Amino acid sequence: MHKLSQNVLSLVLMICVSLLLLSWSPALAQPPLWGIASAAPVIPHPNELAQAVQEIESLDAMRTGLASSLEGSTEAPTMQTMKEVCRPVGMRAIQLSQENGWQVKQIAKKYRNPDHAPGNLHDQIALAKFNQEPELIGFWDRETLDKQTGTRYYRRINVEASCLACHGLKDRRPQFVKDGYPQDLAYNFNVGDLRGMYAVFIPDDIQKAIQKAVN
């Protein structure tokens, strides 16, 4: 697995593809130190990985911005609130998948929507890694998903103060959550906790994936 410290995450949007390949390595020490892998795997589409990092940062900024609209509100969130605050992030993830031939998902161990539950062992390992390493912002790995080989980028999602309106104490969840999500696990969070992660799978056969998404 190739780690991204906070410093690396900021730099990756500016560095060229060749530096990207040299910088992300399994031997990365604790941030902000760097290590160089003796045999880093070759990425078929390194520019796609750099683009994915940038797009996910924009997506997370959207999530933070929309959630901040709840700060200072004295009214309990409703289903309409969720449509205005949470849905745009999910819709943007779908759009990124269709436009680029990627698979963009939000995944969490303590999920609210069952569609966001970990789907395989890679998901579980990635979540455990983020949980064990609070300073780790993102990393990538080579994986096979749905019989396709590719590169998968993971980026952590932390709980912010505005998230607690819907993800705080179990007994204080909005009524629409209690009614609409009987199997809800996304509660009892504190600020700074690991909420989940974004996972972007970039298949090696990008053109085929784009064509499939278009059709």
PDB file of C-alpha atoms in Angstrom:
ATOM      1  CA  MET A   1       0.000   0.000   0.000  1.00  0.00           C
ATOM      2  CA  HIS A   2       1.274   3.465  -0.861  1.00  0.00           C
ATOM      3  CA  LYS A   3       0.648   6.114   1.781  1.00  0.00           C
ATOM      4  CA  LEU A   4      -0.048   9.820   1.381  1.00  0.00           C
ATOM      5  CA  SER A   5       0.831  12.083   4.303  1.00  0.00           C
ATOM      6  CA  GLN A   6      -0.849  15.481   4.550  1.00  0.00           C
ATOM      7  CA  ASN A   7       2.225  17.042   2.931  1.00  0.00           C
ATOM      8  CA  VAL A   8       2.258  14.525   0.083  1.00  0.00           C
ATOM      9  CA  LEU A   9      -1.463  15.004  -0.486  1.00  0.00           C
ATOM     10  CA  SER A  10      -0.942  18.734  -0.966  1.00  0.00           C
ATOM     11  CA  LEU A  11       2.020  18.278  -3.250  1.00  0.00           C
ATOM     12  CA  VAL A  12       0.518  15.606  -5.464  1.00  0.00           C
ATOM     13  CA  LEU A  13      -1.728  18.116  -7.151  1.00  0.00           C
ATOM     14  CA  MET A  14       1.312  20.053  -8.352  1.00  0.00           C
ATOM     15  CA  ILE A  15       3.927  17.444  -9.127  1.00  0.00           C
ATOM     16  CA  CYS A  16       4.342  15.757 -12.472  1.00  0.00           C
ATOM     17  CA  VAL A  17       3.521  12.135 -13.180  1.00  0.00           C
ATOM     18  CA  SER A  18       7.100  10.944 -12.860  1.00  0.00           C
ATOM     19  CA  LEU A  19       7.473  12.435  -9.400  1.00  0.00           C
ATOM     20  CA  LEU A  20       4.125  10.951  -8.440  1.00  0.00           C
ATOM     21  CA  LEU A  21       5.445   7.490  -9.198  1.00  0.00           C
ATOM     22  CA  LEU A  22       8.648   8.046  -7.259  1.00  0.00           C
ATOM     23  CA  SER A  23       7.035   9.651  -4.226  1.00  0.00           C
ATOM     24  CA  TRP A  24       4.275   7.215  -3.249  1.00  0.00           C
ATOM     25  CA  SER A  25       5.956   4.161  -1.904  1.00  0.00           C
ATOM     26  CA  PRO A  26       5.294   1.298   0.513  1.00  0.00           C
ATOM     27  CA  ALA A  27       8.364   2.361   2.500  1.00  0.00           C
ATOM     28  CA  LEU A  28       7.015   5.820   3.407  1.00  0.00           C
ATOM     29  CA  ALA A  29       8.000   6.625   6.982  1.00  0.00           C
ATOM     30  CA  GLN A  30       5.921   8.621   9.429  1.00  0.00           C
ATOM     31  CA  PRO A  31       4.798  11.980   7.977  1.00  0.00           C
ATOM     32  CA  PRO A  32       6.356  14.109   6.708  1.00  0.00           C
ATOM     33  CA  LEU A  33       9.397  11.885   6.029  1.00  0.00           C
ATOM     34  CA  TRP A  34       9.757  10.191   2.663  1.00  0.00           C
ATOM     35  CA  GLY A  35      10.831   6.687   1.665  1.00  0.00           C
ATOM     36  CA  ILE A  36      11.505   5.202  -1.749  1.00  0.00           C
ATOM     37  CA  ALA A  37      10.296   1.736  -2.633  1.00  0.00           C
ATOM     38  CA  SER A  38      12.795  -0.680  -4.093  1.00  0.00           C
ATOM     39  CA  ALA A  39      10.169  -2.096  -6.433  1.00  0.00           C
ATOM     40  CA  ALA A  40       7.092   0.116  -6.615  1.00  0.00           C
ATOM     41  CA  PRO A  41       4.376  -1.309  -8.865  1.00  0.00           C
ATOM     42  CA  VAL A  42       3.827   0.336 -12.231  1.00  0.00           C
ATOM     43  CA  ILE A  43       0.573   2.283 -12.568  1.00  0.00           C
ATOM     44  CA  PRO A  44      -0.924   2.050 -16.074  1.00  0.00           C
ATOM     45  CA  HIS A  45      -2.619   5.465 -15.728  1.00  0.00           C
ATOM     46  CA  PRO A  46      -0.689   7.598 -13.198  1.00  0.00           C
ATOM     47  CA  ASN A  47      -2.329  10.769 -14.505  1.00  0.00           C
ATOM     48  CA  GLU A  48      -5.723   9.251 -13.672  1.00  0.00           C
ATOM     49  CA  LEU A  49      -4.587   8.654 -10.092  1.00  0.00           C
ATOM     50  CA  ALA A  50      -3.420  12.263  -9.743  1.00  0.00           C
ATOM     51  CA  GLN A  51      -6.763  13.436 -11.153  1.00  0.00           C
ATOM     52  CA  ALA A  52      -8.656  11.157  -8.759  1.00  0.00           C
ATOM     53  CA  VAL A  53      -6.809  12.661  -5.780  1.00  0.00           C
ATOM     54  CA  GLN A  54      -7.719  16.146  -6.924  1.00  0.00           C
ATOM     55  CA  GLU A  55     -11.361  15.276  -7.604  1.00  0.00           C
ATOM     56  CA  ILE A  56     -11.784  13.613  -4.227  1.00  0.00           C
ATOM     57  CA  GLU A  57     -10.341  16.656  -2.483  1.00  0.00           C
ATOM     58  CA  SER A  58     -12.943  18.764  -4.292  1.00  0.00           C
ATOM     59  CA  LEU A  59     -15.655  16.283  -3.340  1.00  0.00           C
ATOM     60  CA  ASP A  60     -14.649  16.382   0.311  1.00  0.00           C
ATOM     61  CA  ALA A  61     -14.578  20.186   0.232  1.00  0.00           C
ATOM     62  CA  MET A  62     -18.143  20.063  -1.105  1.00  0.00           C
ATOM     63  CA  ARG A  63     -19.160  17.755   1.737  1.00  0.00           C
ATOM     64  CA  THR A  64     -17.598  20.057   4.333  1.00  0.00           C
ATOM     65  CA  GLY A  65     -19.140  23.163   2.815  1.00  0.00           C
ATOM     66  CA  LEU A  66     -22.636  21.714   2.641  1.00  0.00           C
ATOM     67  CA  ALA A  67     -22.436  20.292   6.158  1.00  0.00           C
ATOM     68  CA  SER A  68     -21.333  23.672   7.529  1.00  0.00           C
ATOM     69  CA  SER A  69     -24.777  25.012   6.627  1.00  0.00           C
ATOM     70  CA  LEU A  70     -26.092  23.103   9.651  1.00  0.00           C
ATOM     71  CA  GLU A  71     -23.877  24.987  12.104  1.00  0.00           C
ATOM     72  CA  GLY A  72     -25.826  27.230  14.446  1.00  0.00           C
ATOM     73  CA  SER A  73     -29.197  25.887  13.318  1.00  0.00           C
ATOM     74  CA  THR A  74     -31.749  25.405  16.064  1.00  0.00           C
ATOM     75  CA  GLU A  75     -34.051  23.280  13.928  1.00  0.00           C
ATOM     76  CA  ALA A  76     -33.765  19.495  13.795  1.00  0.00           C
ATOM     77  CA  PRO A  77     -32.537  18.172  10.425  1.00  0.00           C
ATOM     78  CA  THR A  78     -35.221  16.663   8.185  1.00  0.00           C
ATOM     79  CA  MET A  79     -35.303  14.504   5.088  1.00  0.00           C
ATOM     80  CA  GLN A  80     -35.154  17.715   3.058  1.00  0.00           C
ATOM     81  CA  THR A  81     -31.992  18.658   4.927  1.00  0.00           C
ATOM     82  CA  MET A  82     -30.394  15.370   3.905  1.00  0.00           C
ATOM     83  CA  LYS A  83     -31.370  15.952   0.271  1.00  0.00           C
ATOM     84  CA  GLU A  84     -29.763  19.371   0.342  1.00  0.00           C
ATOM     85  CA  VAL A  85     -26.652  18.499   2.370  1.00  0.00           C
ATOM     86  CA  CYS A  86     -25.829  14.826   1.738  1.00  0.00           C
ATOM     87  CA  ARG A  87     -27.342  13.935  -1.612  1.00  0.00           C
ATOM     88  CA  PRO A  88     -25.215  16.322  -3.739  1.00  0.00           C
ATOM     89  CA  VAL A  89     -22.071  14.533  -2.581  1.00  0.00           C
ATOM     90  CA  GLY A  90     -23.434  11.157  -3.614  1.00  0.00           C
ATOM     91  CA  MET A  91     -24.622  12.540  -6.946  1.00  0.00           C
ATOM     92  CA  ARG A  92     -21.199  14.042  -7.631  1.00  0.00           C
ATOM     93  CA  ALA A  93     -19.569  10.676  -6.874  1.00  0.00           C
ATOM     94  CA  ILE A  94     -21.854   9.035  -9.445  1.00  0.00           C
ATOM     95  CA  GLN A  95     -21.016  11.762 -11.958  1.00  0.00           C
ATOM     96  CA  LEU A  96     -17.281  11.239 -11.475  1.00  0.00           C
ATOM     97  CA  SER A  97     -17.734   7.518 -12.046  1.00  0.00           C
ATOM     98  CA  GLN A  98     -19.646   8.047 -15.276  1.00  0.00           C
ATOM     99  CA  GLU A  99     -17.357  10.741 -16.657  1.00  0.00           C
ATOM    100  CA  ASN A 100     -14.087   8.963 -15.959  1.00  0.00           C
ATOM    101  CA  GLY A 101     -14.863   5.257 -15.988  1.00  0.00           C
ATOM    102  CA  TRP A 102     -13.977   5.028 -12.293  1.00  0.00           C
ATOM    103  CA  GLN A 103     -15.907   3.465  -9.439  1.00  0.00           C
ATOM    104  CA  VAL A 104     -16.299   6.128  -6.750  1.00  0.00           C
ATOM    105  CA  LYS A 105     -17.838   5.062  -3.446  1.00  0.00           C
ATOM    106  CA  GLN A 106     -18.228   6.215   0.127  1.00  0.00           C
ATOM    107  CA  ILE A 107     -17.574   3.352   2.529  1.00  0.00           C
ATOM    108  CA  ALA A 108     -17.970   3.153   6.297  1.00  0.00           C
ATOM    109  CA  LYS A 109     -17.911   0.465   8.948  1.00  0.00           C
ATOM    110  CA  LYS A 110     -20.567   2.379  10.895  1.00  0.00           C
ATOM    111  CA  TYR A 111     -22.816   3.043   7.922  1.00  0.00           C
ATOM    112  CA  ARG A 112     -26.281   4.526   7.645  1.00  0.00           C
ATOM    113  CA  ASN A 113     -27.024   3.542   4.072  1.00  0.00           C
ATOM    114  CA  PRO A 114     -26.377  -0.208   3.599  1.00  0.00           C
ATOM    115  CA  ASP A 115     -24.948   0.600   0.154  1.00  0.00           C
ATOM    116  CA  HIS A 116     -21.983   2.168   1.965  1.00  0.00           C
ATOM    117  CA  ALA A 117     -21.066  -0.969   3.903  1.00  0.00           C
ATOM    118  CA  PRO A 118     -17.627  -2.518   3.239  1.00  0.00           C
ATOM    119  CA  GLY A 119     -17.986  -4.813   0.250  1.00  0.00           C
ATOM    120  CA  ASN A 120     -14.822  -6.873   0.453  1.00  0.00           C
ATOM    121  CA  LEU A 121     -11.686  -7.582   2.450  1.00  0.00           C
ATOM    122  CA  HIS A 122      -9.812  -4.667   0.828  1.00  0.00           C
ATOM    123  CA  ASP A 123     -12.461  -2.259   2.154  1.00  0.00           C
ATOM    124  CA  GLN A 124     -12.176  -3.674   5.656  1.00  0.00           C
ATOM    125  CA  ILE A 125      -8.379  -3.514   5.639  1.00  0.00           C
ATOM    126  CA  ALA A 126      -8.382   0.083   4.366  1.00  0.00           C
ATOM    127  CA  LEU A 127     -10.822   1.215   7.067  1.00  0.00           C
ATOM    128  CA  ALA A 128      -8.782  -0.549   9.731  1.00  0.00           C
ATOM    129  CA  LYS A 129      -5.641   1.162   8.435  1.00  0.00           C
ATOM    130  CA  PHE A 130      -7.213   4.600   8.672  1.00  0.00           C
ATOM    131  CA  ASN A 131      -8.487   3.783  12.157  1.00  0.00           C
ATOM    132  CA  GLN A 132      -5.044   2.680  13.309  1.00  0.00           C
ATOM    133  CA  GLU A 133      -3.228   5.626  11.706  1.00  0.00           C
ATOM    134  CA  PRO A 134      -5.109   8.873  12.504  1.00  0.00           C
ATOM    135  CA  GLU A 135      -2.556  10.997  10.591  1.00  0.00           C
ATOM    136  CA  LEU A 136      -2.958   9.003   7.382  1.00  0.00           C
ATOM    137  CA  ILE A 137      -4.960  11.013   4.857  1.00  0.00           C
ATOM    138  CA  GLY A 138      -4.877   8.725   1.832  1.00  0.00           C
ATOM    139  CA  PHE A 139      -3.107   5.852   0.094  1.00  0.00           C
ATOM    140  CA  TRP A 140      -3.360   3.798  -3.045  1.00  0.00           C
ATOM    141  CA  ASP A 141      -2.922   0.135  -3.882  1.00  0.00           C
ATOM    142  CA  ARG A 142      -3.096  -2.212  -6.843  1.00  0.00           C
ATOM    143  CA  GLU A 143      -6.224  -4.384  -6.657  1.00  0.00           C
ATOM    144  CA  THR A 144      -8.608  -6.577  -8.612  1.00  0.00           C
ATOM    145  CA  LEU A 145     -12.249  -5.545  -8.327  1.00  0.00           C
ATOM    146  CA  ASP A 146     -15.127  -7.273 -10.110  1.00  0.00           C
ATOM    147  CA  LYS A 147     -12.578  -9.270 -12.126  1.00  0.00           C
ATOM    148  CA  GLN A 148     -10.854  -6.064 -13.314  1.00  0.00           C
ATOM    149  CA  THR A 149      -7.309  -5.116 -12.382  1.00  0.00           C
ATOM    150  CA  GLY A 150      -6.673  -1.521 -11.497  1.00  0.00           C
ATOM    151  CA  THR A 151      -5.497   1.077  -9.015  1.00  0.00           C
ATOM    152  CA  ARG A 152      -7.592   1.993  -5.996  1.00  0.00           C
ATOM    153  CA  TYR A 153      -7.253   5.241  -4.083  1.00  0.00           C
ATOM    154  CA  TYR A 154      -8.552   5.591  -0.533  1.00  0.00           C
ATOM    155  CA  ARG A 155      -9.112   8.899   1.271  1.00  0.00           C
ATOM    156  CA  ARG A 156     -10.265   9.223   4.880  1.00  0.00           C
ATOM    157  CA  ILE A 157     -13.398  11.109   6.000  1.00  0.00           C
ATOM    158  CA  ASN A 158     -13.305  12.562   9.505  1.00  0.00           C
ATOM    159  CA  VAL A 159     -16.243  13.626  11.631  1.00  0.00           C
ATOM    160  CA  GLU A 160     -16.643  17.400  11.879  1.00  0.00           C
ATOM    161  CA  ALA A 161     -18.748  19.363  14.369  1.00  0.00           C
ATOM    162  CA  SER A 162     -21.500  19.902  11.808  1.00  0.00           C
ATOM    163  CA  CYS A 163     -21.792  16.126  11.291  1.00  0.00           C
ATOM    164  CA  LEU A 164     -23.030  15.630  14.845  1.00  0.00           C
ATOM    165  CA  ALA A 165     -26.463  17.041  14.000  1.00  0.00           C
ATOM    166  CA  CYS A 166     -27.231  13.673  12.416  1.00  0.00           C
ATOM    167  CA  HIS A 167     -24.393  11.458  13.650  1.00  0.00           C
ATOM    168  CA  GLY A 168     -24.126  12.373  17.339  1.00  0.00           C
ATOM    169  CA  LEU A 169     -25.720  10.530  20.233  1.00  0.00           C
ATOM    170  CA  LYS A 170     -28.005   7.678  19.232  1.00  0.00           C
ATOM    171  CA  ASP A 171     -30.993   9.031  21.169  1.00  0.00           C
ATOM    172  CA  ARG A 172     -30.605  12.476  19.596  1.00  0.00           C
ATOM    173  CA  ARG A 173     -30.742  11.359  15.981  1.00  0.00           C
ATOM    174  CA  PRO A 174     -33.351  13.190  13.857  1.00  0.00           C
ATOM    175  CA  GLN A 175     -36.686  11.410  13.670  1.00  0.00           C
ATOM    176  CA  PHE A 176     -36.442  10.852   9.914  1.00  0.00           C
ATOM    177  CA  VAL A 177     -33.232   8.884  10.494  1.00  0.00           C
ATOM    178  CA  LYS A 178     -34.826   6.691  13.143  1.00  0.00           C
ATOM    179  CA  ASP A 179     -37.813   6.052  10.891  1.00  0.00           C
ATOM    180  CA  GLY A 180     -35.999   5.638   7.577  1.00  0.00           C
ATOM    181  CA  TYR A 181     -32.899   3.733   8.633  1.00  0.00           C
ATOM    182  CA  PRO A 182     -33.856   0.978  11.092  1.00  0.00           C
ATOM    183  CA  GLN A 183     -30.422  -0.651  10.706  1.00  0.00           C
ATOM    184  CA  ASP A 184     -28.521   2.605  11.175  1.00  0.00           C
ATOM    185  CA  LEU A 185     -25.031   2.285  12.673  1.00  0.00           C
ATOM    186  CA  ALA A 186     -23.786   5.835  12.033  1.00  0.00           C
ATOM    187  CA  TYR A 187     -24.176   7.414  15.469  1.00  0.00           C
ATOM    188  CA  ASN A 188     -22.307   8.106  18.737  1.00  0.00           C
ATOM    189  CA  PHE A 189     -19.505   9.841  16.860  1.00  0.00           C
ATOM    190  CA  ASN A 190     -17.268  12.578  18.251  1.00  0.00           C
ATOM    191  CA  VAL A 191     -15.453  15.316  16.373  1.00  0.00           C
ATOM    192  CA  GLY A 192     -12.291  13.910  14.808  1.00  0.00           C
ATOM    193  CA  ASP A 193     -13.481  10.313  14.686  1.00  0.00           C
ATOM    194  CA  LEU A 194     -13.082   8.315  11.490  1.00  0.00           C
ATOM    195  CA  ARG A 195     -16.443   8.582   9.720  1.00  0.00           C
ATOM    196  CA  GLY A 196     -15.436   6.443   6.744  1.00  0.00           C
ATOM    197  CA  MET A 197     -13.573   6.836   3.466  1.00  0.00           C
ATOM    198  CA  TYR A 198     -13.849   7.557  -0.222  1.00  0.00           C
ATOM    199  CA  ALA A 199     -12.698   4.706  -2.452  1.00  0.00           C
ATOM    200  CA  VAL A 200     -11.903   5.298  -6.122  1.00  0.00           C
ATOM    201  CA  PHE A 201     -11.169   2.316  -8.338  1.00  0.00           C
ATOM    202  CA  ILE A 202      -9.402   3.161 -11.609  1.00  0.00           C
ATOM    203  CA  PRO A 203      -9.499   0.134 -13.931  1.00  0.00           C
ATOM    204  CA  ASP A 204      -6.511  -0.513 -16.152  1.00  0.00           C
ATOM    205  CA  ASP A 205      -8.812  -0.651 -19.171  1.00  0.00           C
ATOM    206  CA  ILE A 206     -10.119   2.897 -18.780  1.00  0.00           C
ATOM    207  CA  GLN A 207     -11.599   3.182 -22.266  1.00  0.00           C
ATOM    208  CA  LYS A 208     -13.679   0.052 -21.821  1.00  0.00           C
ATOM    209  CA  ALA A 209     -14.899   1.284 -18.438  1.00  0.00           C
ATOM    210  CA  ILE A 210     -15.899   4.687 -19.854  1.00  0.00           C
ATOM    211  CA  GLN A 211     -17.779   3.047 -22.703  1.00  0.00           C
ATOM    212  CA  LYS A 212     -19.585   0.769 -20.261  1.00  0.00           C
ATOM    213  CA  ALA A 213     -20.551   3.761 -18.097  1.00  0.00           C
ATOM    214  CA  VAL A 214     -21.846   5.676 -21.137  1.00  0.00           C
ATOM    215  CA  ASN A 215     -23.948   2.740 -22.296  1.00  0.00           C
TER     216      ASN A 215
END
